[in-house]
CSV table of C-alpha atoms in Angstrom, one decimal:
chain,number,residue,atom,x,y,z
A,1131,MET,CA,0.0,0.0,0.0
A,1132,THR,CA,2.9,2.3,0.3
A,1133,SER,CA,3.5,2.5,-3.4
A,1134,SER,CA,3.2,6.3,-3.6
A,1135,ASN,CA,6.4,8.2,-4.1
A,1136,ASP,CA,6.5,11.5,-2.4
A,1137,HIS,CA,5.5,13.9,-5.1
A,1138,THR,CA,4.3,16.7,-2.9
A,1139,ASP,CA,7.5,18.7,-2.4
A,1140,ASP,CA,6.8,20.9,-5.4
A,1141,GLY,CA,5.6,23.9,-3.7
A,1142,THR,CA,1.9,23.0,-3.8
A,1143,ARG,CA,1.6,22.9,0.0
A,1144,LEU,CA,-1.3,25.2,0.3
A,1145,ALA,CA,-4.8,24.3,-0.4
A,1146,PRO,CA,-6.4,26.4,-3.2
A,1147,ASP,CA,-8.6,28.1,-0.7
A,1148,GLY,CA,-5.9,28.7,1.8
A,1149,ASN,CA,-7.0,25.9,4.1
A,1150,GLU,CA,-3.6,25.1,5.5
A,1151,PRO,CA,-3.5,22.0,7.6
A,1152,ASP,CA,-3.2,23.1,11.2
A,1153,ASP,CA,-0.7,20.4,12.0
A,1154,PRO,CA,2.8,21.5,10.9
A,1155,ASP,CA,3.9,17.9,10.7
A,1156,MET,CA,1.4,17.2,8.0
A,1157,THR,CA,1.8,18.2,4.4
A,1158,PHE,CA,-1.1,19.1,2.2
A,1159,VAL,CA,-1.6,16.6,-0.7
A,1160,THR,CA,-4.9,17.2,-2.3
A,1161,GLN,CA,-8.4,18.5,-1.7
A,1162,ALA,CA,-11.9,17.7,-2.9
A,1163,HIS,CA,-15.3,19.2,-2.3
A,1164,TYR,CA,-18.3,17.2,-1.3
A,1165,GLU,CA,-21.5,18.5,-2.7
A,1166,ARG,CA,-24.6,17.4,-0.8
A,1167,GLU,CA,-26.7,17.4,-3.9
A,1168,SER,CA,-24.2,15.3,-5.8
A,1169,HIS,CA,-24.8,11.7,-6.7
A,1170,ARG,CA,-21.4,11.0,-5.2
A,1171,ASP,CA,-21.7,10.1,-1.5
A,1172,LEU,CA,-19.1,11.2,1.0
A,1173,THR,CA,-17.5,7.8,1.0
A,1174,THR,CA,-16.9,8.0,-2.8
A,1175,GLU,CA,-15.7,11.6,-2.6
A,1176,VAL,CA,-13.2,10.7,0.2
A,1177,ILE,CA,-11.9,7.6,-1.7
A,1178,PHE,CA,-11.6,9.6,-4.9
A,1179,ALA,CA,-9.5,12.2,-3.0
A,1180,ILE,CA,-7.3,9.5,-1.6
A,1181,ALA,CA,-6.8,8.0,-5.0
A,1182,ASP,CA,-5.8,11.4,-6.3
A,1183,ALA,CA,-3.3,11.6,-3.4
A,1184,VAL,CA,-1.9,8.2,-4.2
A,1185,GLY,CA,-2.0,8.7,-7.9
A,1186,VAL,CA,-4.0,5.6,-8.8
A,1187,ALA,CA,-7.5,4.9,-10.1
A,1188,PRO,CA,-10.2,5.0,-7.3
A,1189,VAL,CA,-11.1,1.4,-7.8
A,1190,ASP,CA,-7.5,0.5,-6.9
A,1191,ILE,CA,-7.9,1.9,-3.4
A,1192,LYS,CA,-9.0,-1.3,-1.6
A,1193,ASP,CA,-7.3,-1.8,1.6
A,1194,PRO,CA,-8.8,-1.1,4.0
A,1195,PRO,CA,-12.4,-0.5,3.1
A,1196,LEU,CA,-13.2,3.0,4.4
A,1197,TYR,CA,-16.1,1.5,6.4
A,1198,GLU,CA,-13.5,-0.2,8.7
A,1199,CYS,CA,-11.7,3.1,9.4
A,1200,VAL,CA,-14.3,5.6,10.2
A,1201,ASP,CA,-18.1,5.9,10.5
A,1202,ILE,CA,-18.5,7.9,7.4
A,1203,ALA,CA,-22.3,7.6,7.5
A,1204,ALA,CA,-22.3,9.4,10.9
A,1205,ILE,CA,-20.1,12.2,9.5
A,1206,GLU,CA,-22.2,12.5,6.4
A,1207,ASP,CA,-25.4,12.6,8.5
A,1208,GLY,CA,-24.0,14.9,11.2
A,1209,PHE,CA,-22.6,17.6,8.8
A,1210,PHE,CA,-24.7,17.2,5.8
A,1211,GLY,CA,-27.8,15.3,6.9
A,1212,PRO,CA,-31.4,16.2,6.6
A,1213,LYS,CA,-33.2,18.5,8.8
A,1214,VAL,CA,-34.0,17.2,12.3
A,1215,ALA,CA,-37.3,18.1,13.8
A,1216,GLY,CA,-37.6,21.1,11.5
A,1217,HIS,CA,-34.2,22.5,12.2
A,1218,THR,CA,-31.2,22.3,9.9
A,1219,ARG,CA,-28.1,20.9,11.4
A,1220,ASP,CA,-25.8,23.7,12.1
A,1221,SER,CA,-22.8,21.8,13.4
A,1222,GLU,CA,-19.6,23.5,12.3
A,1223,GLY,CA,-16.2,22.1,12.5
A,1224,SER,CA,-14.3,19.2,11.1
A,1225,VAL,CA,-13.5,15.6,11.7
A,1226,SER,CA,-10.2,14.0,10.8
A,1227,PHE,CA,-9.1,10.4,10.6
A,1228,ARG,CA,-6.3,8.3,9.3
A,1229,TYR,CA,-6.4,6.3,6.1
A,1230,ASN,CA,-3.1,4.4,5.9
A,1231,GLN,CA,-0.5,7.1,6.0
A,1232,TYR,CA,-2.9,9.8,5.0
A,1233,ARG,CA,-4.8,12.2,7.3
A,1234,VAL,CA,-8.2,13.0,5.9
A,1235,GLU,CA,-10.1,15.9,7.2
A,1236,VAL,CA,-13.7,16.5,6.4
A,1237,ALA,CA,-15.0,19.9,7.2
A,1238,SER,CA,-18.6,20.9,7.6
A,1239,ASP,CA,-18.4,23.2,4.6
A,1240,GLY,CA,-17.8,20.1,2.5
A,1241,TRP,CA,-14.0,20.5,2.0
A,1242,ILE,CA,-12.1,17.2,2.2
A,1243,THR,CA,-8.4,17.7,2.8
A,1244,VAL,CA,-5.9,14.9,2.4
A,1245,SER,CA,-2.5,15.4,4.0
A,1246,GLU,CA,0.4,13.1,4.8
A,1247,PRO,CA,3.2,13.3,7.4
A,1248,ALA,CA,5.8,15.7,6.3
A,1249,GLU,CA,8.6,13.2,6.8
A,1250,TYR,CA,6.7,10.0,6.1
A,1251,GLU,CA,9.7,7.8,5.6
A,1252,GLU,CA,11.0,8.5,9.1
A,1253,VAL,CA,7.7,8.2,11.0
A,1254,SER,CA,6.2,5.2,9.3
A,1255,GLY,CA,4.9,2.8,11.8
A,1256,SER,CA,5.6,5.0,14.7
A,1257,GLU,CA,2.1,6.3,15.2
B,462,MET,CA,-59.4,9.6,23.3
B,463,ALA,CA,-61.6,6.9,21.8
B,464,GLY,CA,-65.1,7.2,23.2
B,465,ASP,CA,-66.1,3.7,22.6
B,466,GLU,CA,-64.8,1.0,24.8
B,467,LEU,CA,-64.7,-2.5,23.5
B,468,PRO,CA,-68.1,-4.3,24.0
B,469,PRO,CA,-68.0,-6.3,27.1
B,470,ASP,CA,-68.3,-9.6,25.2
B,471,GLU,CA,-65.0,-8.8,23.5
B,472,TRP,CA,-63.4,-7.3,26.5
B,473,GLU,CA,-63.8,-10.1,29.0
B,474,ARG,CA,-65.4,-13.0,27.2
B,475,ASP,CA,-64.8,-15.6,29.8
B,476,PRO,CA,-63.4,-15.0,33.2
B,477,GLY,CA,-62.0,-18.5,33.2
B,478,ARG,CA,-59.6,-17.5,30.4
B,479,THR,CA,-58.0,-14.6,32.1
B,480,ASP,CA,-55.0,-16.5,33.3
B,481,GLU,CA,-54.5,-18.0,30.0
B,482,GLU,CA,-54.7,-14.7,28.3
B,483,SER,CA,-52.2,-13.1,30.6
B,484,VAL,CA,-49.8,-15.9,29.9
B,485,ALA,CA,-50.4,-15.3,26.2
B,486,GLU,CA,-49.7,-11.6,26.7
B,487,ARG,CA,-46.5,-12.4,28.5
B,488,ASP,CA,-45.5,-14.6,25.7
B,489,LEU,CA,-46.4,-11.9,23.2
B,490,ASP,CA,-44.2,-9.4,25.0
B,491,ILE,CA,-41.2,-11.7,24.8
B,492,ASP,CA,-41.9,-12.4,21.2
B,493,VAL,CA,-42.2,-8.7,20.4
B,494,SER,CA,-38.8,-7.9,21.9
B,495,GLU,CA,-37.2,-10.8,20.1
B,496,THR,CA,-38.8,-9.7,16.9
B,497,ILE,CA,-37.4,-6.2,17.3
B,498,LEU,CA,-34.0,-7.5,17.9
B,499,GLU,CA,-34.2,-9.5,14.7
B,500,LEU,CA,-35.6,-6.6,12.8
B,501,GLN,CA,-32.7,-4.3,13.6
B,502,PRO,CA,-30.5,-5.7,10.8
B,503,VAL,CA,-33.4,-5.6,8.5
B,504,PHE,CA,-34.1,-1.9,9.1
B,505,GLU,CA,-30.4,-1.0,8.8
B,506,ALA,CA,-30.1,-3.0,5.6
B,507,ILE,CA,-33.0,-1.4,3.8
B,508,SER,CA,-32.5,2.1,5.0
B,509,HIS,CA,-30.5,3.0,2.0
B,510,PRO,CA,-31.8,2.6,-1.6
B,511,ARG,CA,-28.5,1.2,-2.8
B,512,ARG,CA,-28.7,-1.5,-0.2
B,513,ARG,CA,-32.3,-2.3,-1.0
B,514,TYR,CA,-31.3,-2.6,-4.7
B,515,LEU,CA,-28.5,-5.0,-3.8
B,516,VAL,CA,-30.8,-7.2,-1.7
B,517,TYR,CA,-33.4,-7.2,-4.6
B,518,THR,CA,-30.7,-8.5,-6.9
B,519,LEU,CA,-30.1,-11.5,-4.7
B,520,ALA,CA,-33.6,-12.7,-5.5
B,521,GLU,CA,-32.6,-12.7,-9.2
B,522,ALA,CA,-29.3,-14.4,-8.9
B,523,THR,CA,-27.5,-15.5,-5.8
B,524,GLU,CA,-24.0,-14.6,-6.9
B,525,TRP,CA,-22.8,-11.3,-8.2
B,526,SER,CA,-19.5,-9.8,-8.9
B,527,LEU,CA,-19.1,-6.4,-7.4
B,528,ASP,CA,-18.3,-5.0,-10.9
B,529,GLU,CA,-21.6,-6.4,-12.3
B,530,LEU,CA,-23.5,-4.9,-9.4
B,531,ALA,CA,-21.9,-1.5,-9.8
B,532,THR,CA,-22.7,-1.4,-13.4
B,533,LYS,CA,-26.3,-2.5,-12.9
B,534,LEU,CA,-26.9,-0.1,-10.1
B,535,ALA,CA,-25.3,2.8,-11.9
B,536,ALA,CA,-27.6,2.0,-14.8
B,537,TRP,CA,-30.6,2.2,-12.5
B,538,GLU,CA,-29.6,5.4,-10.8
B,539,THR,CA,-28.7,7.3,-14.0
B,540,ASP,CA,-31.6,5.7,-16.0
B,541,THR,CA,-29.1,4.7,-18.7
B,542,ALA,CA,-28.6,1.6,-20.7
B,543,LYS,CA,-25.8,-0.4,-19.3
B,544,ALA,CA,-23.8,0.0,-22.4
B,545,ASN,CA,-23.7,3.7,-21.9
B,546,ILE,CA,-22.5,3.9,-18.3
B,547,ALA,CA,-19.5,6.1,-18.2
B,548,THR,CA,-16.5,4.6,-16.6
B,549,LEU,CA,-16.5,7.4,-14.0
B,550,THR,CA,-20.1,6.6,-13.0
B,551,ARG,CA,-19.2,2.9,-12.6
B,552,GLN,CA,-16.1,3.8,-10.6
B,553,GLU,CA,-18.2,6.0,-8.3
B,554,MET,CA,-20.8,3.2,-7.7
B,555,TYR,CA,-18.1,0.6,-7.3
B,556,THR,CA,-16.4,2.8,-4.7
B,557,SER,CA,-19.6,3.5,-2.8
B,558,LEU,CA,-20.5,-0.2,-2.7
B,559,TYR,CA,-17.0,-1.4,-1.9
B,560,HIS,CA,-16.1,1.1,0.8
B,561,SER,CA,-19.6,1.6,2.4
B,562,HIS,CA,-22.6,-0.5,1.5
B,563,VAL,CA,-21.0,-4.0,1.0
B,564,PRO,CA,-19.1,-4.0,4.3
B,565,LYS,CA,-22.2,-2.7,6.0
B,566,LEU,CA,-24.3,-5.5,4.7
B,567,VAL,CA,-21.6,-8.0,5.6
B,568,ASP,CA,-21.7,-6.6,9.1
B,569,LEU,CA,-25.4,-7.2,9.2
B,570,ASP,CA,-25.0,-10.8,7.9
B,571,VAL,CA,-27.2,-9.9,5.0
B,572,ILE,CA,-24.5,-10.8,2.4
B,573,GLU,CA,-21.2,-12.5,2.3
B,574,PHE,CA,-18.3,-11.0,0.4
B,575,ASP,CA,-15.3,-12.8,-0.9
B,576,ALA,CA,-12.6,-10.1,-1.1
B,577,ASP,CA,-10.4,-12.1,-3.4
B,578,THR,CA,-12.9,-12.7,-6.1
B,579,GLU,CA,-15.0,-9.7,-5.1
B,580,THR,CA,-18.1,-11.9,-5.2
B,581,ILE,CA,-21.3,-11.2,-3.3
B,582,THR,CA,-23.5,-14.1,-2.1
B,583,PRO,CA,-26.5,-14.1,0.3
B,584,GLY,CA,-25.7,-14.2,4.0
B,585,PRO,CA,-27.8,-15.7,6.9
B,586,HIS,CA,-30.1,-12.7,7.1
B,587,ALA,CA,-30.7,-12.3,3.4
B,588,VAL,CA,-34.0,-14.2,3.3
B,589,GLN,CA,-35.3,-12.2,6.3
B,590,VAL,CA,-34.5,-8.9,4.7
B,591,LEU,CA,-35.9,-9.9,1.3
B,592,ALA,CA,-39.1,-11.1,3.0
B,593,ALA,CA,-39.4,-7.8,4.8
B,594,LEU,CA,-38.9,-5.9,1.5
B,595,GLU,CA,-41.6,-8.0,-0.2
B,596,GLY,CA,-44.0,-7.6,2.7
B,597,ALA,CA,-43.8,-4.2,4.1
B,598,GLY,CA,-44.0,-1.4,1.6
B,599,GLY,CA,-41.8,-3.1,-1.0
B,600,SER,CA,-44.1,-1.7,-3.6
B,601,LEU,CA,-42.9,1.7,-2.8
B,602,ASP,CA,-39.8,1.1,-4.9
B,603,ASN,CA,-41.4,-1.4,-7.2
B,604,ARG,CA,-39.5,0.0,-10.2
B,605,GLN,CA,-36.3,-0.4,-8.4
B,606,GLU,CA,-37.1,-3.9,-7.5
B,607,THR,CA,-38.1,-4.7,-11.1
B,608,HIS,CA,-34.9,-3.3,-12.4
B,609,ALA,CA,-32.8,-5.0,-9.8
B,610,ARG,CA,-34.4,-8.3,-10.7
B,611,SER,CA,-34.1,-7.9,-14.4
B,612,GLU,CA,-31.5,-9.9,-16.2
B,613,PHE,CA,-28.1,-8.6,-16.4
B,614,ASP,CA,-26.6,-8.4,-19.9
B,615,GLN,CA,-23.0,-8.7,-19.5
B,616,GLU,CA,-21.9,-8.4,-23.1
B,617,ASP,CA,-22.3,-4.6,-23.4
B,618,THR,CA,-20.9,-3.4,-20.2
B,619,ARG,CA,-17.6,-2.1,-21.4
């Protein structure tokens, strides 16, 4: 699974919208935006973003299934779910989790940010 | 507030049966709670249209490759002939199934998934879930059911 070569040291460390990862040890890799009206569910959007980060086709991201890492359905429901008892959900913030070496952050505005440890070679297996 | 009480002849037919009835009620209580426990996987399984679709397909054939299912389901959701499904659409559906709905249904024992061959077969609760779909409100997504059960033409999927 660690087939990705580090191709992020080319100056593109900042997200297009300036969402810099708050953790200085993490390096921004890629970003995607989840649209609540899209036919893509949050799971698909996250996996497509990770595939973009790894540089492979989304269907080649297999191990592990995202379902085993994080309760995506709960995040999708909590941030983007339907109205509850007539009130829109107004939770603001973000949730982040690890997928292999990547850190994936899902924010309530729909931005999905994928980062990886700045010095991945040295810290692999130490977390 | 219903004004009418049950007529006495239905309310207490026979004093001699009271004990029997209370026993029956106790049995009923136990049955109800057990039924609710058994229904939990059913409700979870059918709460998402993609999972309902997947369960419907198990009535048509008991073995599916994930790729076939993704194509079939993408054809349904985009209302497109299978031959015209864009690769991206199929990849999206495949991803959604692989990373979300398939492991969820495996968790609920509704399907079994062979990760090596990426083959889906019915699990222990499949019959139960299918029966629930057919019984309660299954007609609500009658068109989905019909599509899911329709035959899968494999020759034109790529």
